[in-house]
Coordinates of C-alpha atoms in Angstrom, one line a residue:
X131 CA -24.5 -43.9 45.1
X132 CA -22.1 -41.0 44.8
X133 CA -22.4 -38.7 48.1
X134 CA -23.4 -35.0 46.7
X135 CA -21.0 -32.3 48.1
X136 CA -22.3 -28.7 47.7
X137 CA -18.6 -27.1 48.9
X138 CA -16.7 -29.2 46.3
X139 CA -19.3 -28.7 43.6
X140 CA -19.6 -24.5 43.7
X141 CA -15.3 -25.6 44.0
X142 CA -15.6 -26.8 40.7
X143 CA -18.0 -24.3 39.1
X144 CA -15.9 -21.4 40.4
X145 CA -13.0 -22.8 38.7
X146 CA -14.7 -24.0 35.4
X147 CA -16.2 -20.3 35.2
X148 CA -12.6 -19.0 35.8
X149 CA -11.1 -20.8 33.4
X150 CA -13.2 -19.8 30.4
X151 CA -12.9 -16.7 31.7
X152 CA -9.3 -17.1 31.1
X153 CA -9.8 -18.1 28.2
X154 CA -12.5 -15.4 26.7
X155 CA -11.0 -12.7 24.6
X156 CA -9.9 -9.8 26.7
X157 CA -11.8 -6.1 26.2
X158 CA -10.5 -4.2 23.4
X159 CA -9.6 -1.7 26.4
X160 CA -7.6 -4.2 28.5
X161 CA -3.8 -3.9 28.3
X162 CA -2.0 -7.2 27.3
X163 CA 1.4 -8.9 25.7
X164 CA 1.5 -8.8 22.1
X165 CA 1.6 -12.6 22.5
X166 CA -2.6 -12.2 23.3
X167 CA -3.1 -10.0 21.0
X168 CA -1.4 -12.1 18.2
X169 CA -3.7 -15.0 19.0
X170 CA -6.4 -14.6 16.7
X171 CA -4.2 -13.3 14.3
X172 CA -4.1 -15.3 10.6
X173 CA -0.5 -15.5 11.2
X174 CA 0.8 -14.8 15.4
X175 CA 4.2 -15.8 14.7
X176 CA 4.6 -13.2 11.9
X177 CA 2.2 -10.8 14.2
X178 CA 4.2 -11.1 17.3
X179 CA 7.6 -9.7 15.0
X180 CA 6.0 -7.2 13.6
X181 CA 4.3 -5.4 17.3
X182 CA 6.7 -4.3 20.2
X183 CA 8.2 -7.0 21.7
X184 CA 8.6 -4.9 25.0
X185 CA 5.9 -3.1 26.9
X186 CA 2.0 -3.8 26.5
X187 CA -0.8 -2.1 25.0
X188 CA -4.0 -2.8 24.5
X189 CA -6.0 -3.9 20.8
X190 CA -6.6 -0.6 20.1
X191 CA -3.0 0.2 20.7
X192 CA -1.7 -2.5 18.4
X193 CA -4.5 -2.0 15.7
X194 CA -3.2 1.5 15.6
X195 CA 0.8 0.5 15.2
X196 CA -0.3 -2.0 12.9
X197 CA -2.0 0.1 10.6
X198 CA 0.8 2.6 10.7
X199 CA 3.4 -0.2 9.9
X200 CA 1.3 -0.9 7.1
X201 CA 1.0 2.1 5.5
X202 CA 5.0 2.4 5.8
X203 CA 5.3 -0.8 3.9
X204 CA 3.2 0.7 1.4
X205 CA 5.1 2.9 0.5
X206 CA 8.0 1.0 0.7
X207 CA 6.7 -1.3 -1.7
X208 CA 5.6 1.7 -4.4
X209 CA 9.3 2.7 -4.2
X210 CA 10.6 -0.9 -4.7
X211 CA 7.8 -0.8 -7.8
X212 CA 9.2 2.6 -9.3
X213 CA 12.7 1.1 -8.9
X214 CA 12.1 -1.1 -11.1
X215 CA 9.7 0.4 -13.8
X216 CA 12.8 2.9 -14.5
X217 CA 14.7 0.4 -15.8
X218 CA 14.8 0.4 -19.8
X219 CA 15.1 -3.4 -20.6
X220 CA 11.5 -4.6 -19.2
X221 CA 9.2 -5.9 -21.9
X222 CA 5.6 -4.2 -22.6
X223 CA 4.0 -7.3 -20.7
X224 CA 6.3 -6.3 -17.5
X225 CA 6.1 -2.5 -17.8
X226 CA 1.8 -3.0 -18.0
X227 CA 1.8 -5.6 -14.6
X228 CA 4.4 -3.2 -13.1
X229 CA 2.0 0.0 -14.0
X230 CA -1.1 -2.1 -12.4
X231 CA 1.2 -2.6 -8.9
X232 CA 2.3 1.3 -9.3
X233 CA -1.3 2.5 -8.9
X234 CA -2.7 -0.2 -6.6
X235 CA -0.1 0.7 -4.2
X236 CA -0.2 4.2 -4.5
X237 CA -4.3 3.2 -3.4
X238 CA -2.9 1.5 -0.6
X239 CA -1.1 4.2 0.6
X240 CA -4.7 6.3 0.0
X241 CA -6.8 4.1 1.8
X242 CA -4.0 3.2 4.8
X243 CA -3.9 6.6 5.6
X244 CA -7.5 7.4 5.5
X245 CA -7.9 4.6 7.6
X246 CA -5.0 6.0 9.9
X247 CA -6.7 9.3 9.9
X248 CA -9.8 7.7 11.4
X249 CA -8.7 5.4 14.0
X250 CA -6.5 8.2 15.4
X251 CA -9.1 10.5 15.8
X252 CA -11.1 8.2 18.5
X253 CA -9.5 6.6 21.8
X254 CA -11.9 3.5 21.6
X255 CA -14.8 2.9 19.7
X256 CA -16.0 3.8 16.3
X257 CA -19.2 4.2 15.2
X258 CA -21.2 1.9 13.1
X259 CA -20.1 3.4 9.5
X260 CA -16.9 4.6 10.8
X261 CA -15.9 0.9 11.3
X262 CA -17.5 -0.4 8.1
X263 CA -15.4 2.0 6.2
X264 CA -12.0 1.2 7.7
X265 CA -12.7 -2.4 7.5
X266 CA -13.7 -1.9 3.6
X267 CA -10.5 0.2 3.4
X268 CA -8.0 -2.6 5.1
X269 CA -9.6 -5.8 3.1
X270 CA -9.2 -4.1 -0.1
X271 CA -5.7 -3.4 0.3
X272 CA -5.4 -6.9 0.3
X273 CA -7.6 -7.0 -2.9
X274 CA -5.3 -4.9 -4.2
X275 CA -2.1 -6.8 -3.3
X276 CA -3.3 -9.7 -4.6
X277 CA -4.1 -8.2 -7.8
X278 CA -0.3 -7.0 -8.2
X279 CA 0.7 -10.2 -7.9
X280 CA -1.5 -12.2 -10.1
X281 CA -0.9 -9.4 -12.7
X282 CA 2.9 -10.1 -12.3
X283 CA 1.9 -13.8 -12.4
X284 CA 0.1 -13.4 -15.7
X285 CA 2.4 -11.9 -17.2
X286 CA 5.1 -14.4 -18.4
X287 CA 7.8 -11.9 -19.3
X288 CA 7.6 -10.4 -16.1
X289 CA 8.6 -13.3 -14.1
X290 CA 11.7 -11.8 -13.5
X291 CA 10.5 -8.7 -12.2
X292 CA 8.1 -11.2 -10.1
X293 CA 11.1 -12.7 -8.6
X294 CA 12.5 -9.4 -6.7
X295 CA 9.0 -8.8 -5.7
X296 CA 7.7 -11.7 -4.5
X297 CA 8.9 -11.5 -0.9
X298 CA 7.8 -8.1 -0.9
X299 CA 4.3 -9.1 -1.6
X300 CA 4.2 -11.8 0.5
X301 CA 5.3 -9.9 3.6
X302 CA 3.3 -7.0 2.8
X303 CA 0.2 -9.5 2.6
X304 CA 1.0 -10.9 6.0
X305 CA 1.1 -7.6 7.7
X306 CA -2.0 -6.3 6.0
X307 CA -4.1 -9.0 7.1
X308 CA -2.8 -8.8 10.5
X309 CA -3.8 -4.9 9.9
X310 CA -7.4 -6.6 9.2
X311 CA -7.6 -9.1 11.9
X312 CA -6.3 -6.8 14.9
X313 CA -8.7 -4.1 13.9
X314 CA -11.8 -6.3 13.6
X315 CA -11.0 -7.6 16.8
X316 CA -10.7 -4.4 18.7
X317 CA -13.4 -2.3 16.8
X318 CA -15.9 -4.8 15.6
X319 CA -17.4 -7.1 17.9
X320 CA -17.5 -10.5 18.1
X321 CA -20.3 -12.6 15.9
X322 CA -21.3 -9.0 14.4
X323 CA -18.9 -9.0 11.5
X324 CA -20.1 -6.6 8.6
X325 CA -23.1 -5.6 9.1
X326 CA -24.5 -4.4 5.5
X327 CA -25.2 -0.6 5.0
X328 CA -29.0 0.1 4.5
X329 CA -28.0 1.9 1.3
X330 CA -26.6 -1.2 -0.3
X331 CA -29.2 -3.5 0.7
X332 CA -31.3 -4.9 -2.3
X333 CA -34.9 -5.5 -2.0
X334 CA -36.5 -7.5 -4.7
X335 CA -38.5 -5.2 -7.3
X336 CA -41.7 -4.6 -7.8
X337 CA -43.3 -6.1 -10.9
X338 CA -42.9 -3.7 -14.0
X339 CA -41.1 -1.4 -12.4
X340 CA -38.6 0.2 -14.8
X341 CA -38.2 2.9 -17.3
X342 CA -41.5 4.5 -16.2
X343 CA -40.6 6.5 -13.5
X344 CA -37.9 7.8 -15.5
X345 CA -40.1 9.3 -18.1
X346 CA -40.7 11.7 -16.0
X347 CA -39.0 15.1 -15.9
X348 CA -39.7 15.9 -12.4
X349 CA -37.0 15.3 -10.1
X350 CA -39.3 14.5 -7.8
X351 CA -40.2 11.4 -9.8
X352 CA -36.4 10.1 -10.0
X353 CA -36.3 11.3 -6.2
X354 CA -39.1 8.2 -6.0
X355 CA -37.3 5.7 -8.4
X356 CA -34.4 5.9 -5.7
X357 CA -36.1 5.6 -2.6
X358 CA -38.9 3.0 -3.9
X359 CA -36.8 0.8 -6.0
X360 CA -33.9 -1.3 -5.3
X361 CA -31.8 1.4 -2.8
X362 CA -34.6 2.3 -0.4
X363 CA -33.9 4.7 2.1
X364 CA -31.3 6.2 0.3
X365 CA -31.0 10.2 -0.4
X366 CA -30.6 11.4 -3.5
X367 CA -28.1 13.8 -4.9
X368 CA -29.3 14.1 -8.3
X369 CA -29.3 11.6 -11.5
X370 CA -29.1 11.4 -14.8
X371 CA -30.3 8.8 -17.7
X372 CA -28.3 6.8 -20.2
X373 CA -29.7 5.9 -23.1
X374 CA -28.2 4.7 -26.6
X375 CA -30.8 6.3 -28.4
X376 CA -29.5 10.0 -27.5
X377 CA -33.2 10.1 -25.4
X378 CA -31.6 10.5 -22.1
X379 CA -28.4 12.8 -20.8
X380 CA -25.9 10.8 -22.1
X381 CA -25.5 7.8 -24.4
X382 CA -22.5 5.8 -23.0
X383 CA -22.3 4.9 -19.3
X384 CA -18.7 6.3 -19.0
X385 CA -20.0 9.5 -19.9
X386 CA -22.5 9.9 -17.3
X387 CA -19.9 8.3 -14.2
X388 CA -17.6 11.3 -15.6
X389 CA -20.3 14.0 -15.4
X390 CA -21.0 12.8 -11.6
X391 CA -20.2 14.9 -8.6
X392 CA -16.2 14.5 -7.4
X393 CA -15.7 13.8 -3.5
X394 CA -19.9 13.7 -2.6
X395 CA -20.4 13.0 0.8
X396 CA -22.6 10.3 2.9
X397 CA -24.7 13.2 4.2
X398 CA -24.9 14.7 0.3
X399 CA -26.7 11.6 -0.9
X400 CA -26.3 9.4 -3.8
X401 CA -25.5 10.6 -7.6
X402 CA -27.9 8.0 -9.8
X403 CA -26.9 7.1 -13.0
X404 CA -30.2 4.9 -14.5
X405 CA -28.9 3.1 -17.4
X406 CA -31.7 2.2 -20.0
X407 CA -32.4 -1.1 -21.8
X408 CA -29.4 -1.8 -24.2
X409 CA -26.3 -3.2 -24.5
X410 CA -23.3 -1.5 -24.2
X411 CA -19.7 -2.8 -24.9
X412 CA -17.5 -0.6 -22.6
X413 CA -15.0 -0.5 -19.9
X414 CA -16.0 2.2 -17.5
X415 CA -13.5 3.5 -15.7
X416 CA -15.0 5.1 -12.1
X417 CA -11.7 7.7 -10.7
X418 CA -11.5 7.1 -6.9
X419 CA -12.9 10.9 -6.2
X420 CA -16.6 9.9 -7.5
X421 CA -18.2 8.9 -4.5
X422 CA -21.4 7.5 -3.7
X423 CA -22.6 7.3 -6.8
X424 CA -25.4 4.7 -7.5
X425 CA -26.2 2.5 -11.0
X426 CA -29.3 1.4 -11.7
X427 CA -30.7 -0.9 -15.0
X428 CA -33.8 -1.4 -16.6
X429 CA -34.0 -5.6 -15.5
X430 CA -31.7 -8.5 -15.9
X431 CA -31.0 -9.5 -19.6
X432 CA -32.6 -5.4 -20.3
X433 CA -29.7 -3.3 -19.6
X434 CA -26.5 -5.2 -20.1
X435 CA -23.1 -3.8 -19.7
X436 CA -20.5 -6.1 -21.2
X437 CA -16.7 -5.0 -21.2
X438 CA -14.5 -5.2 -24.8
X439 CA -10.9 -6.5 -23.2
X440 CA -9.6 -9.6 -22.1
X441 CA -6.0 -10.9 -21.1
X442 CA -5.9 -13.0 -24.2
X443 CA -5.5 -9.5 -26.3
X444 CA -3.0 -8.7 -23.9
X445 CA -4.7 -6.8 -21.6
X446 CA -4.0 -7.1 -18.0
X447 CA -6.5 -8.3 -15.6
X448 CA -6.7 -5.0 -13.9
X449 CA -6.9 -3.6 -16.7
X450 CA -9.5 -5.8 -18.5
X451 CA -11.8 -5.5 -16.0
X452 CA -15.5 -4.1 -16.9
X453 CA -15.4 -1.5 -14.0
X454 CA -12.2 -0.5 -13.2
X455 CA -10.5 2.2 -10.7
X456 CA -13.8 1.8 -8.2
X457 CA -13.3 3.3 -4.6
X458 CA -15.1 0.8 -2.8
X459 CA -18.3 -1.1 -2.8
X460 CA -19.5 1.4 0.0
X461 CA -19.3 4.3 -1.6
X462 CA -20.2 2.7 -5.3
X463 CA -23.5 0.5 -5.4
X464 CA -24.6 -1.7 -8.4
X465 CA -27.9 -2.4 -8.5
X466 CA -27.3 -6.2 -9.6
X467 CA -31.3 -6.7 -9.6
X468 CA -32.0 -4.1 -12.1
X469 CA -28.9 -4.8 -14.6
X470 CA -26.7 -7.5 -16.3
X471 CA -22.6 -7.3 -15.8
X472 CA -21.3 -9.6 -18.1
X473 CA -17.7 -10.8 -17.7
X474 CA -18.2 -8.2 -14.6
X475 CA -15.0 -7.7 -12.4
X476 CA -14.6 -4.8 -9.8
X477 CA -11.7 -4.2 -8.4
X478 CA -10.8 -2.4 -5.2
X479 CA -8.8 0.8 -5.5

């Protein structure tokens, strides 16, 4: 039998204990070589050319540089995409992709420097929302790329165009997900990931809940469909009805999105738009400055919004999409239990 050796044992703990510690992620706070930093990265070898290869910061440090590289390449990228939309030979199929990559970038640029704006005002930490937003921000400019490219992709004619630009997009891609991944890792902890926004979360309805609560004039009343229904615990900034039948404020969805508030705020609560029973065959188009606005249906199969394009009638995906231009998911909440989305796609922007 083995002799037991308390010295050698607390040896071997102290160095086991060491060594994942060596091995642990360091603090957001702690300085280190852009080599640590690039670690987790989705691509270190592309990470570690793009940070300071002299000197050492910490992740705050590089998630800051990174996102201001990024925002550079953005609007490198929207020059590279006016460049070529002033040419005169480029078919309709190539000026309509090219258009799609103009204003997705110019969102880029938007949403890099809001998220610039924000990280630069705090020396550490963010709080909770603060950190969902900039992490919404930073994964949809790589919705956004990626919806460039397949647009270029789609579009045959355009190949050629696709060509000179597909480097581009490819770099830029790399260097917005590194954007992503060095930001999570320094302002979002580890295992938390996105933690969903009480105003977004759904809660199943209650049985016949619908367009009764709406019949009522009192805002009180639509004050109750909101925090009851499917977006409890959400403040209301006002609403409105949509109905075909001319019995509510207006009789096509795009309509009411139009008539919301520009630029509300989280503290201002939610604009609702309630959207009775129908069908309605239209591409709404949501401009980035209406915020927090809410859409609520009368049930699945009840209220059904169903969009009238497709990239078979040469439309281009962006473009064919049933809600188009949306700010973000944060900011712009679908109340998927309440309504039908057919051929659905949101986009980013």
């Amino acid at each position: 039998m083995a002799a037991y050796h308390p010295a050698a044992t607390l040896s071997f703990l102290l160095v086991l204990s060491l060594f994942l510690l060596a091995r642990s992620d360091p603090a957001p706070s702690t300085p280190v070589p852009p080599s640590t930093a690039c670690n987790d990265t989705t691509d270190p070898t592309f990470c570690r050319s793009v940070l300071p290869a002299n000197g050492t910061g910490n992740l705050y440090t590089y998630g800051r540089f990174s996102a201001a590289k990024s925002l550079s390449n953005a609007n490198r990228f929207l020059g590279l995409v006016n460049r070529y939309l002033a040419r005169g030979s480029l078919s309709d199929a190539a000026v309509a992709a090219l258009q799609d990559c103009q204003l997705l970038s110019g969102l880029n640029i938007d949403f890099l420097s809001a998220a610039g704006a924000t990280l630069n005002t705090t020396k550490s930490t963010l709080l909770d929302p603060q950190a969902e937003d900039v992490q919404t921000l930073l994964s949809a400019i790589l919705t956004n790329q990626q919806t460039c490219a397949d647009g270029l992709q789609a579009a045959a004619s355009a190949w050629s165009v696709r060509s000179g630009l597909a480097v581009p997009i490819a770099n830029s891609t790399k260097l917005y997900s590194i954007s992503l991944s060095l930001f999570t890792r320094a302002w979002v902890p580890r295992g938390k990931g996105r933690k969903p926004r009480p105003a977004s979360s759904s809660t199943k309805p209650p049985r016949q809940r619908g367009r009764g609560l709406f019949d009522a004039t009192d805002d009180e009343m639509v004050r109750r469909m909101a925090l009851e229904g499917a977006a409890a615990a959400v403040s209301v900034a006002g609403a409105v009805t949509v109905d075909q039948s001319g019995a509510g404020n207006y009789t096509t969805v795009g309509d009411a999105v139009a008539a919301a508030p520009s630029n509300l705020g989280a503290s201002s609560g939610y604009f609702v738009i309630h959207v009775a029973a129908g069908v309605y065959e239209e591409n709404v188009v949501v401009p980035k400055n209406k915020k927090y606005v809410m859409m609520v249906g009368d049930g699945i199969g009840q209220t059904v919004i169903t969009g009238n394009r497709s990239v078979v009638d040469g439309w281009t995906t962006f473009n064919s999409a049933t809600f188009g231009e949306l700010l973000n998911l944060a900011s712009f909440i679908f109340t998927l239990l309440l309504a039908s989305f057919e051929s659905l796609a949101v986009l980013f922007l």
